[in-house]
CSV table of C-alpha atoms and ligand atoms in Angstrom, one decimal:
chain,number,residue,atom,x,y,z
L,1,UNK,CA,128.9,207.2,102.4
L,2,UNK,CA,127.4,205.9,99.1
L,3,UNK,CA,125.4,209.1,98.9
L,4,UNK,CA,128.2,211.1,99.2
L,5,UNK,CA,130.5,209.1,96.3
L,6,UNK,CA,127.4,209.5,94.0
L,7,UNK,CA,127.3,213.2,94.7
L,8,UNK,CA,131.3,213.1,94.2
L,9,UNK,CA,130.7,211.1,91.1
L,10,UNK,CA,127.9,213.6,89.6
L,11,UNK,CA,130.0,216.7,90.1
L,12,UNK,CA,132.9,214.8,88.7
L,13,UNK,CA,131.0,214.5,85.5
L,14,UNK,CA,129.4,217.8,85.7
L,15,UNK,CA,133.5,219.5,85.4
L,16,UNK,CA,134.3,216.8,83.2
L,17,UNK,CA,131.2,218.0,81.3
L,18,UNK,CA,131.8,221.8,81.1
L,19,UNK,CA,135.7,221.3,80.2
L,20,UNK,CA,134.6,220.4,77.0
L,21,UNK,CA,131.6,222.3,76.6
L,22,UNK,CA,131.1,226.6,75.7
L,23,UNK,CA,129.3,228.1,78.3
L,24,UNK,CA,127.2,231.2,78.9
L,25,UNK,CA,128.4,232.4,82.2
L,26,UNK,CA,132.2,231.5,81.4
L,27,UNK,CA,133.2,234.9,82.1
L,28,UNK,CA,131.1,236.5,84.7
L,29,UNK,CA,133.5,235.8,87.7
L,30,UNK,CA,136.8,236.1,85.8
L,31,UNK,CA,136.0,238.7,83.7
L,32,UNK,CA,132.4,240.6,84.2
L,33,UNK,CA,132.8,243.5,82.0
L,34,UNK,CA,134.1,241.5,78.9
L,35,UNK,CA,130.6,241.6,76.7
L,36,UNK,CA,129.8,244.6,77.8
L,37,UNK,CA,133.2,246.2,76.7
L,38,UNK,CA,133.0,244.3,73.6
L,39,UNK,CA,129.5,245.7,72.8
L,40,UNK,CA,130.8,248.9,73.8
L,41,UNK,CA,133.4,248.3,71.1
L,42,UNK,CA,131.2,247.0,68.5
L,43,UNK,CA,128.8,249.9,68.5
L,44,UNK,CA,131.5,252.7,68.4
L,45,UNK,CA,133.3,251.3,65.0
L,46,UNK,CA,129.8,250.8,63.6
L,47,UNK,CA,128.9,254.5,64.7
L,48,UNK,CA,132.0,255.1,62.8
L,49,UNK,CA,131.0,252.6,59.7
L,50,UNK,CA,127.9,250.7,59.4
L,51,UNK,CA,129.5,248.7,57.4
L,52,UNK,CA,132.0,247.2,60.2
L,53,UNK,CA,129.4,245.4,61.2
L,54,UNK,CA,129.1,243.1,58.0
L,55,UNK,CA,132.9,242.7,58.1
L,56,UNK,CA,132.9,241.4,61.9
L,57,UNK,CA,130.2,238.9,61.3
L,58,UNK,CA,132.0,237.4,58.2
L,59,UNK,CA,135.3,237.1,60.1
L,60,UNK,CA,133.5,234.9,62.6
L,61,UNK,CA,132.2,233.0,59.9
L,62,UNK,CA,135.6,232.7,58.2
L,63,UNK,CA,137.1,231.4,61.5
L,64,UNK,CA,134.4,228.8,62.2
L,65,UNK,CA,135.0,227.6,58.8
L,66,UNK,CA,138.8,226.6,58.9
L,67,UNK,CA,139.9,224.0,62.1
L,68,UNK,CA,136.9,225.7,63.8
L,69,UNK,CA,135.9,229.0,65.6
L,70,UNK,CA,139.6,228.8,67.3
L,71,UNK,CA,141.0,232.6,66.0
L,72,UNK,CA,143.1,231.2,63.7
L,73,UNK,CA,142.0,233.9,61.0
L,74,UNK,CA,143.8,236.6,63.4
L,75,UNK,CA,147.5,235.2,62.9
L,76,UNK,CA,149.6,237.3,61.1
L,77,UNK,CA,152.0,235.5,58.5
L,78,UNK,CA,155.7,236.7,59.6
L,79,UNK,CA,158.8,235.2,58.0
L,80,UNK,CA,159.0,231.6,59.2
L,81,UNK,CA,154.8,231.5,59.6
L,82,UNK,CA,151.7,231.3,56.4
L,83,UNK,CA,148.7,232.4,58.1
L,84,UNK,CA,145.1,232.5,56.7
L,85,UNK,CA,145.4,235.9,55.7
L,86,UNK,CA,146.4,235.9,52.2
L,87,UNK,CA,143.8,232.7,51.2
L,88,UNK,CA,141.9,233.7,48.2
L,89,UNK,CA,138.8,234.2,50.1
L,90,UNK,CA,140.4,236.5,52.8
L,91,UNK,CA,143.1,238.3,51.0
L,92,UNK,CA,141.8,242.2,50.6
L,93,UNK,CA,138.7,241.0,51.0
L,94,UNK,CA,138.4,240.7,55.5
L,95,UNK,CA,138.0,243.3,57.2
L,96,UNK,CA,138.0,244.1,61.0
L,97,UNK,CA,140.9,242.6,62.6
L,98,UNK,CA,141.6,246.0,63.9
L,99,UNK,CA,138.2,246.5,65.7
L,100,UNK,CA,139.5,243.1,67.0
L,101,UNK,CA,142.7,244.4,68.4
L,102,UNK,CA,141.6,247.5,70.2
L,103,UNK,CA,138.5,245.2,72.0
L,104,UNK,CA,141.6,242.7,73.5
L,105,UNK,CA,143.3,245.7,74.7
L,106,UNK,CA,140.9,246.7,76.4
L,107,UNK,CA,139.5,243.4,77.7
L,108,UNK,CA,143.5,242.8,78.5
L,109,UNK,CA,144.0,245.8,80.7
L,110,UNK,CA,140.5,244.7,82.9
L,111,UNK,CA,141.3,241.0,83.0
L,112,UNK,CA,144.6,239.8,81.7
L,113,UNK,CA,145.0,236.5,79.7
L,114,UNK,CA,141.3,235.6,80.4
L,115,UNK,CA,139.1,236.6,77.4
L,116,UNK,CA,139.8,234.2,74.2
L,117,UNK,CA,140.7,236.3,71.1
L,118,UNK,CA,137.8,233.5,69.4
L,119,UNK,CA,135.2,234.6,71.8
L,120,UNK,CA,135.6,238.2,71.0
L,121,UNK,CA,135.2,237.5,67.4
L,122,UNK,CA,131.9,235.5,68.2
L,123,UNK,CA,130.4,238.0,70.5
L,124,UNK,CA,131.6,241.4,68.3
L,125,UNK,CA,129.4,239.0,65.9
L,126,UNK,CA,126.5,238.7,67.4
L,127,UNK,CA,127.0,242.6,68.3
L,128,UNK,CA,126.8,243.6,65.2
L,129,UNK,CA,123.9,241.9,63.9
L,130,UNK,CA,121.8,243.6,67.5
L,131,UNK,CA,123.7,247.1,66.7
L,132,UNK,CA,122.3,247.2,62.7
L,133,UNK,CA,119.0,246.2,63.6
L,134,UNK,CA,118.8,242.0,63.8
L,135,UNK,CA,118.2,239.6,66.1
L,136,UNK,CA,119.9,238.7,69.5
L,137,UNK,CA,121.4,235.5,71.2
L,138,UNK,CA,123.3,234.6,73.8
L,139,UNK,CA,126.6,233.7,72.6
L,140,UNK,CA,128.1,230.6,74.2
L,141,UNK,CA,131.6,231.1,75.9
L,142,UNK,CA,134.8,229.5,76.8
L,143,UNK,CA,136.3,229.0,73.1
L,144,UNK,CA,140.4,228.8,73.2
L,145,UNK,CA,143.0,230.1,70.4
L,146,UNK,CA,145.1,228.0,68.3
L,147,UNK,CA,148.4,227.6,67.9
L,148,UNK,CA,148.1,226.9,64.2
L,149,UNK,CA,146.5,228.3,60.9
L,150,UNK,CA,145.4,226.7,57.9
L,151,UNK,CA,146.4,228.6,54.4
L,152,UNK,CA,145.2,225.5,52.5
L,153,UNK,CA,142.2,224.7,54.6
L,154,UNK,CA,140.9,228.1,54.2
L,155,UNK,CA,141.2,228.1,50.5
L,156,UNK,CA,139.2,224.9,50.4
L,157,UNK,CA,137.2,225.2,52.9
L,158,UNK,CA,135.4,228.6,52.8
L,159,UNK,CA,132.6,228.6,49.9
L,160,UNK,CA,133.3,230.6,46.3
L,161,UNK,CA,130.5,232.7,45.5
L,162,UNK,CA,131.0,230.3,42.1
L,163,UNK,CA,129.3,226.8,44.1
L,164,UNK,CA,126.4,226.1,42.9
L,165,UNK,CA,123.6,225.0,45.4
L,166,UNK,CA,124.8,221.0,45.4
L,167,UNK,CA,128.4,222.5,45.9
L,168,UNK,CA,127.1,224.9,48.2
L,169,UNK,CA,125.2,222.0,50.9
L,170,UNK,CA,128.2,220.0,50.4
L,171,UNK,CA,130.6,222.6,52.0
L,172,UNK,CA,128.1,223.4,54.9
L,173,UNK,CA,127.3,219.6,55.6
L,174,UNK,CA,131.6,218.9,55.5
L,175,UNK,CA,131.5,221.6,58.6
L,176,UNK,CA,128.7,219.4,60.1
L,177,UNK,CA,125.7,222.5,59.3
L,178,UNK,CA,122.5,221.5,57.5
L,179,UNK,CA,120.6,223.0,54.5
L,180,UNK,CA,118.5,225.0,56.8
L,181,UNK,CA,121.4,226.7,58.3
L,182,UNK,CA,123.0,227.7,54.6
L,183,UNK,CA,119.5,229.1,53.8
L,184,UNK,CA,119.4,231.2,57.3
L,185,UNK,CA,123.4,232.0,57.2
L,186,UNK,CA,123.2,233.2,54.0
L,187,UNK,CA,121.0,235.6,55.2
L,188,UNK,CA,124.2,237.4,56.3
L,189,UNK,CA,124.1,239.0,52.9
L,190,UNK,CA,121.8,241.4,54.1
L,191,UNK,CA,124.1,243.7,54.9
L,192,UNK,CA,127.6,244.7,53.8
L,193,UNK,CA,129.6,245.0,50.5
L,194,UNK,CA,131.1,243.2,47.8
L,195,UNK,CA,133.6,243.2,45.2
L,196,UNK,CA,133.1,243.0,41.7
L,197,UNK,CA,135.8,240.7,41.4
L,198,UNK,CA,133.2,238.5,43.7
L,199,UNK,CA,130.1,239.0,41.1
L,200,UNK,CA,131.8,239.8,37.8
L,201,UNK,CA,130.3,236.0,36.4
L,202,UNK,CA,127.2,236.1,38.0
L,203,UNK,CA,126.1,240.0,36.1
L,204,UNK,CA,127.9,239.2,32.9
L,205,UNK,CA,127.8,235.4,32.4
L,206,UNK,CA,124.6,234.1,34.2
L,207,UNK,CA,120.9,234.2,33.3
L,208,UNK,CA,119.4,233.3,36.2
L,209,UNK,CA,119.7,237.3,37.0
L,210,UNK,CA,117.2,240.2,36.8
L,211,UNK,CA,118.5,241.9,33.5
L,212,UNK,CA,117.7,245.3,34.6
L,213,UNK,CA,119.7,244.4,38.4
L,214,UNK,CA,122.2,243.2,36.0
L,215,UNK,CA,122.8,246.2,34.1
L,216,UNK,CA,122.7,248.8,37.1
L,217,UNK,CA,125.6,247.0,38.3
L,218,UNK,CA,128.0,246.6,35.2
L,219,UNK,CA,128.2,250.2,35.1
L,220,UNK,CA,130.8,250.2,38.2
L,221,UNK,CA,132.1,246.8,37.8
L,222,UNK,CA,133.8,246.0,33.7
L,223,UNK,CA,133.5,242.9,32.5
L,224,UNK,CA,137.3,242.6,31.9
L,225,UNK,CA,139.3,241.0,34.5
L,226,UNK,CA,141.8,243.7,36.5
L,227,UNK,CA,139.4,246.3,35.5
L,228,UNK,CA,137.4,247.9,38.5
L,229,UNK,CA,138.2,244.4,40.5
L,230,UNK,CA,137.8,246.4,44.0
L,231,UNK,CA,135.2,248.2,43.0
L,232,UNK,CA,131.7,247.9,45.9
L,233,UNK,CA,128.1,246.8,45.1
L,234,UNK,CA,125.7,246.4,48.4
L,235,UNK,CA,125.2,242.4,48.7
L,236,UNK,CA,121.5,243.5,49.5
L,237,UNK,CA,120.6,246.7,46.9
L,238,UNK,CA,118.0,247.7,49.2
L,239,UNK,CA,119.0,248.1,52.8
L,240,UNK,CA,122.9,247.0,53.0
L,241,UNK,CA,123.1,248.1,56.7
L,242,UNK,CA,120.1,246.8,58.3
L,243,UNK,CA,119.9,243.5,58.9
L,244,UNK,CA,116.2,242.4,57.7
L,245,UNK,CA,114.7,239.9,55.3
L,246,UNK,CA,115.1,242.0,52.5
L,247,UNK,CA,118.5,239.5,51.1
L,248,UNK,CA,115.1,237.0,50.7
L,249,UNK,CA,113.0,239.1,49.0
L,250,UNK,CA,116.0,239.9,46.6
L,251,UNK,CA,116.1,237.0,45.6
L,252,UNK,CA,112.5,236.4,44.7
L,253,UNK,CA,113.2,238.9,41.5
L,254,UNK,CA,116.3,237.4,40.8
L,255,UNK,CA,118.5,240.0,42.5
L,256,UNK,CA,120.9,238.2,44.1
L,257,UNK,CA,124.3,239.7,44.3
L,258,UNK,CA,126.2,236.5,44.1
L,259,UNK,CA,125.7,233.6,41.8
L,260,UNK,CA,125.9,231.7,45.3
L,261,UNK,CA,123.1,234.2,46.5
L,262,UNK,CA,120.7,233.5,43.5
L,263,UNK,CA,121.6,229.4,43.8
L,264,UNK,CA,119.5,229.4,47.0
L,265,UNK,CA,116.3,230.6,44.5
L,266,UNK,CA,115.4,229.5,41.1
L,267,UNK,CA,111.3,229.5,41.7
L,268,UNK,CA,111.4,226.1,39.7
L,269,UNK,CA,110.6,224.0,43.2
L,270,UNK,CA,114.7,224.0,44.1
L,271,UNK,CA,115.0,222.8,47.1
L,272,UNK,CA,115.9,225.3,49.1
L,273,UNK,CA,113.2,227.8,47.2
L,274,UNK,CA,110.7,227.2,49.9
L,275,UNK,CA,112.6,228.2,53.0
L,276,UNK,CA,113.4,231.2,50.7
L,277,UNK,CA,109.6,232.3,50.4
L,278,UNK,CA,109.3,231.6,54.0
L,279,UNK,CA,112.2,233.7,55.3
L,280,UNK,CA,110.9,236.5,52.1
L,281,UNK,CA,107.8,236.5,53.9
L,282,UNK,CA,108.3,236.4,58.1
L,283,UNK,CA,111.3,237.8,59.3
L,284,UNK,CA,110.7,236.6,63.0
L,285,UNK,CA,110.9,233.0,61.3
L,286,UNK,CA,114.3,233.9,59.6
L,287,UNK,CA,115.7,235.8,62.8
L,288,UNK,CA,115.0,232.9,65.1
L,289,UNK,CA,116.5,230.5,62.3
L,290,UNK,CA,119.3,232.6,61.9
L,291,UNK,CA,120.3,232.9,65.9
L,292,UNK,CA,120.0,229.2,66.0
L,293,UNK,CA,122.2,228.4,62.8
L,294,UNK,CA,125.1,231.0,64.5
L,295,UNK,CA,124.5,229.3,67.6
L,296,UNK,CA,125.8,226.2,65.3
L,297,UNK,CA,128.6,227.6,63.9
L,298,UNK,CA,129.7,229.0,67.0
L,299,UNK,CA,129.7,225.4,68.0
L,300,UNK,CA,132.4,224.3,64.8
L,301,UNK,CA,135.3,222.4,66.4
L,302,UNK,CA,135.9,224.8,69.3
L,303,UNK,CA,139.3,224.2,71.4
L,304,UNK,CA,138.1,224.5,75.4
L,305,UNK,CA,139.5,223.4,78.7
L,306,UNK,CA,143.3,223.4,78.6
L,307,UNK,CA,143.7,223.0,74.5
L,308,UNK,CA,145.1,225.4,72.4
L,309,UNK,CA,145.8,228.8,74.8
L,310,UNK,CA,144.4,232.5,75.3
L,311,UNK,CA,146.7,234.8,73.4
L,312,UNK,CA,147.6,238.2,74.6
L,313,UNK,CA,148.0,239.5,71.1
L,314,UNK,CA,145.0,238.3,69.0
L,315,UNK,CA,147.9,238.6,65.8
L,316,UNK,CA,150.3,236.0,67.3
L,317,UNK,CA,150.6,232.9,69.3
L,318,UNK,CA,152.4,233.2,73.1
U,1,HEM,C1,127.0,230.4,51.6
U,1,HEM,C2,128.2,230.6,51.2
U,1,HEM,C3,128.8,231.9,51.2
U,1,HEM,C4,129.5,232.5,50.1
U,1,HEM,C5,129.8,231.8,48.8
U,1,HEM,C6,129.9,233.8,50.5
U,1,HEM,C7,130.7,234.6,49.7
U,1,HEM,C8,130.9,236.0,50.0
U,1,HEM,C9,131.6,236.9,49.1
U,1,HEM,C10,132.2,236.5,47.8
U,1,HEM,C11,131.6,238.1,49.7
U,1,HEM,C12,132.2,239.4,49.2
U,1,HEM,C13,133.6,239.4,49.5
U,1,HEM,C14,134.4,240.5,48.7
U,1,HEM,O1,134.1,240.7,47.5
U,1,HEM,O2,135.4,241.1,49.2
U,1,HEM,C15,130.9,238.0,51.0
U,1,HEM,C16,130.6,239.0,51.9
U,1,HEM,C17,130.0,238.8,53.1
U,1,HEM,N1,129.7,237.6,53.7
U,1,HEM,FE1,129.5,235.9,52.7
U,1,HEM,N2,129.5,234.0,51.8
U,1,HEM,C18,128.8,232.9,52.2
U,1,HEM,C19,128.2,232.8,53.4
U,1,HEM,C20,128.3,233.7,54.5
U,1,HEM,C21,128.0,233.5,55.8
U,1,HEM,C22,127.6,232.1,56.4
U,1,HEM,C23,128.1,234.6,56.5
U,1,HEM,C24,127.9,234.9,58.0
U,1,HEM,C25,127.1,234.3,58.7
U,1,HEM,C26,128.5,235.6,55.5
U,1,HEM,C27,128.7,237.0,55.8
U,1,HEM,C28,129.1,237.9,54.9
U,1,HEM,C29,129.1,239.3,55.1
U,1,HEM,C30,128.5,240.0,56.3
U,1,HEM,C31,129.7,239.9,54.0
U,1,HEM,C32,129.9,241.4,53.8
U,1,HEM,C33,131.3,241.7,54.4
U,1,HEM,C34,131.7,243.2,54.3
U,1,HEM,O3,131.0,244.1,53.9
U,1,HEM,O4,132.9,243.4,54.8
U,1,HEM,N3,128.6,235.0,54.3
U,1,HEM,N4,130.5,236.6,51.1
U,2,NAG,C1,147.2,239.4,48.4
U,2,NAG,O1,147.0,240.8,48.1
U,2,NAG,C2,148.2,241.5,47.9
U,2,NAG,C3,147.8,243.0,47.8
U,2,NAG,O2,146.9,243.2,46.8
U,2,NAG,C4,148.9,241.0,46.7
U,2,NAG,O3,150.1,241.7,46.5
U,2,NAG,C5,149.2,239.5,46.9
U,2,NAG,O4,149.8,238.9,45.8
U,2,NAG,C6,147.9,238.7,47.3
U,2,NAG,N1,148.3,237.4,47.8
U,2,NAG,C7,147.8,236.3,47.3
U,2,NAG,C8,148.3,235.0,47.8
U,2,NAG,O5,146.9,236.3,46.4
U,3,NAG,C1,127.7,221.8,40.6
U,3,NAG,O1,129.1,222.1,40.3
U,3,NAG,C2,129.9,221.0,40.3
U,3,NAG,C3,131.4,221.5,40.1
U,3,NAG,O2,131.5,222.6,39.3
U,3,NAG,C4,129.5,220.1,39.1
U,3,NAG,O3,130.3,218.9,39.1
U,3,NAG,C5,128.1,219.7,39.4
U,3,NAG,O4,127.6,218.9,38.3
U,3,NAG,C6,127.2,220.9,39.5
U,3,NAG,N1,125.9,220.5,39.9
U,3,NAG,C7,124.8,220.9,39.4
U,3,NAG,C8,123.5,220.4,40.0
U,3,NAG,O5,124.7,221.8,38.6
U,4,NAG,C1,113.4,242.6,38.1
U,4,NAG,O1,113.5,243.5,39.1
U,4,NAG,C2,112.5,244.5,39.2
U,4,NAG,C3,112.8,245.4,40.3
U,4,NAG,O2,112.8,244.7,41.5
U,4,NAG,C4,111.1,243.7,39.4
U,4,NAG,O3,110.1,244.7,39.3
U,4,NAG,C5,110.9,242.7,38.2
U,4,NAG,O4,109.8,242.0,38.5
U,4,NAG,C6,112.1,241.8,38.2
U,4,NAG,N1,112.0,240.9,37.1
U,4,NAG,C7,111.9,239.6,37.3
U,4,NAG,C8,111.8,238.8,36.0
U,4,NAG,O5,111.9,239.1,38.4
U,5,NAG,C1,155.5,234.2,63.7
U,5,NAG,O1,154.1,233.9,63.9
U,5,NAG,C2,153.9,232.7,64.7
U,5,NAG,C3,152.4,232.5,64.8
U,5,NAG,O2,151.8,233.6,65.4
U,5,NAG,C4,154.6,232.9,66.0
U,5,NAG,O3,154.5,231.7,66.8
U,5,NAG,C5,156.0,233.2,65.9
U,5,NAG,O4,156.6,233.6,67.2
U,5,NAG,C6,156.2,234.4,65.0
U,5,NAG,N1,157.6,234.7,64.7
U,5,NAG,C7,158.1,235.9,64.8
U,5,NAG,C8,159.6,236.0,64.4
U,5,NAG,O5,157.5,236.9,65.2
């Protein structure tokens, strides 16, 4: 009799447990196809871009950020809702949320209503970073939508390529992520593309910028605001669609695309310039780093068990 209330007891706090808690296997029963549909997915809009890849990683990161990886960066604004959308940070700048729709159809039509709209944005994440040459993890599962977005939250929230390094620790430690992971996240800027809007300062203004970098870029981006605005640089000049060290090594010569890039370097002793060196000199030591510090932001204030909901249409709520 005891022994049998203890082994009650135990599995009582085991499901109390993994309500709360993401979880590797959360799909195998109730949906066993999911990842592998989504990595289907993945790999045929990358086929079709390479540069789909970057984009899917940053929305993930762009979710984490605001209220946590809850898919609150998918909500459309209509006329009587203000997604996250149109935040500074987001607004012709995201990319992807159609790769995202035509995975939940998919995933839909196998398993209706099971497969979160926030776990497909983590695990097209980690897909892209496999599919363009980086490391792999194993995403944990389970996340649950919101039924709210955060305009304001994702204006403050999500880092300005203008923070400095202070600015920049500050805004990863308010999401509960250490130094270590901004150095290894960052890394992210390995591949994909930005605006000059996003680096205008940095190759006009700064001088903590490789002058001949500087001037290969101001040729496609003006120094007058409204002038060339959308215009594309590769955040990493030399191999923008692999995913590899090479964002460290960058920054070594001080060719960092962003001023927040080059804030991670300044070869004075800063102190993030070490774990810069290291990562500039052992990939395997960044990739593992890296996995781990998605692993954390995977972790940011996820909704499980029976808060928020799974929507059917990743744009709206049920
Ligand atoms: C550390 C603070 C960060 C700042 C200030 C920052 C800022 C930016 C900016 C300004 C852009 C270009 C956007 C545009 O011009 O349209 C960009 C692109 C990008 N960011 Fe970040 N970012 C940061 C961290 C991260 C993290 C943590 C990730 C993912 C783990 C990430 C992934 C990306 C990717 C992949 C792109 C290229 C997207 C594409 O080509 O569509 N960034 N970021
Ligand atoms: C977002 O971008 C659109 C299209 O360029 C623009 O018309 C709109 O004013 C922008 N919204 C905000 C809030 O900046
Ligand atoms: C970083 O930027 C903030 C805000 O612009 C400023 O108050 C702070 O003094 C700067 N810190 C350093 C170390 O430059
Ligand atoms: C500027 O970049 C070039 C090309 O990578 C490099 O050879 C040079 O050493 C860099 N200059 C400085 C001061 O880092
Ligand atoms: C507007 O969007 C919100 C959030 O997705 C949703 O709850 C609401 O039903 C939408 N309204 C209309 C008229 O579509």
């Amino acid at each position: 009799m005891t022994s049998f209330k203890l082994q009650w007891c135990f599995l009582c706090v085991l499901i109390g447990a993994t309500s709360a808690q993401l979880s590797s296997t959360f799909y195998s029963s109730s949906c066993p196809n999911a990842l592998s549909t989504i990595q289907s997915a993945v790999q045929s809009a990358i086929n079709n871009e390479a540069r789909m890849g970057a984009s899917l990683v940053r929305l993930h990161f762009h979710d984490c950020f605001v209220n946590g990886c809850d898919g609150s960066i998918l909500l459309d604004d209509n006329s009587t809702f203000t997604g996250e959308k149109t935040a500074t940070p987001n607004n012709n700048s995201i990319r992807g949320y159609d790769v995202i729709d035509t995975i939940k159809t998919q995933v839909e039509n196998m398993c209706p209503g099971i497969v979160s709209c926030a776990d497909i944005v983590a695990v097209a994440a980690r897909d892209s970073v496999v599919a363009l040459g980086g490391p792999s993890w194993t995403v944990q599962l389970g996340r649950r939508d919101a039924l709210t977005a955060s305009l304001s939250l994702a204006n403050s929230n999500i880092p300005r390529p203008s923070l400095n390094i202070s600015d920049l620790i500050t805004s990863f430690s308010d999401q509960g992520l250490s130094t270590k992971d901004l150095v290894a996240l960052s890394g992210a800027h390995t591949i994909g593309q930005a605006r000059c809007t996003s680096f205008r300062a940095h190759i006009y203004n700064d001088n903590d910028i490789n002058s001949t970098f500087a001037t290969s870029l101001q040729g496609n981006c003006p120094s007058s605001v409204g002038s060339g605005d959308d215009n594309l640089a590769p955040l990493d000049k030399t191999s923008s669609t692999t995913f590899d060290n090479a964002y460290y090594t960058n920054l070594l010569t001080s060719e960092g695309l962003l001023h927040s890039d080059q804030q991670l370097f300044n070869g004075n002793g800063g102190t993030t310039d070490s774990q810069v060196q290291s990562y500039s000199s052992d990939s395997s030591t960044f990739f593992t780093d890296f996995s781990n510090a998605m692993l954390n932001m995977g972790n940011l204030n996820v909704l499980t068990g029976t808060t928020g909901e799974v929507r059917i249409n990743c744009r709206k709520t049920n």
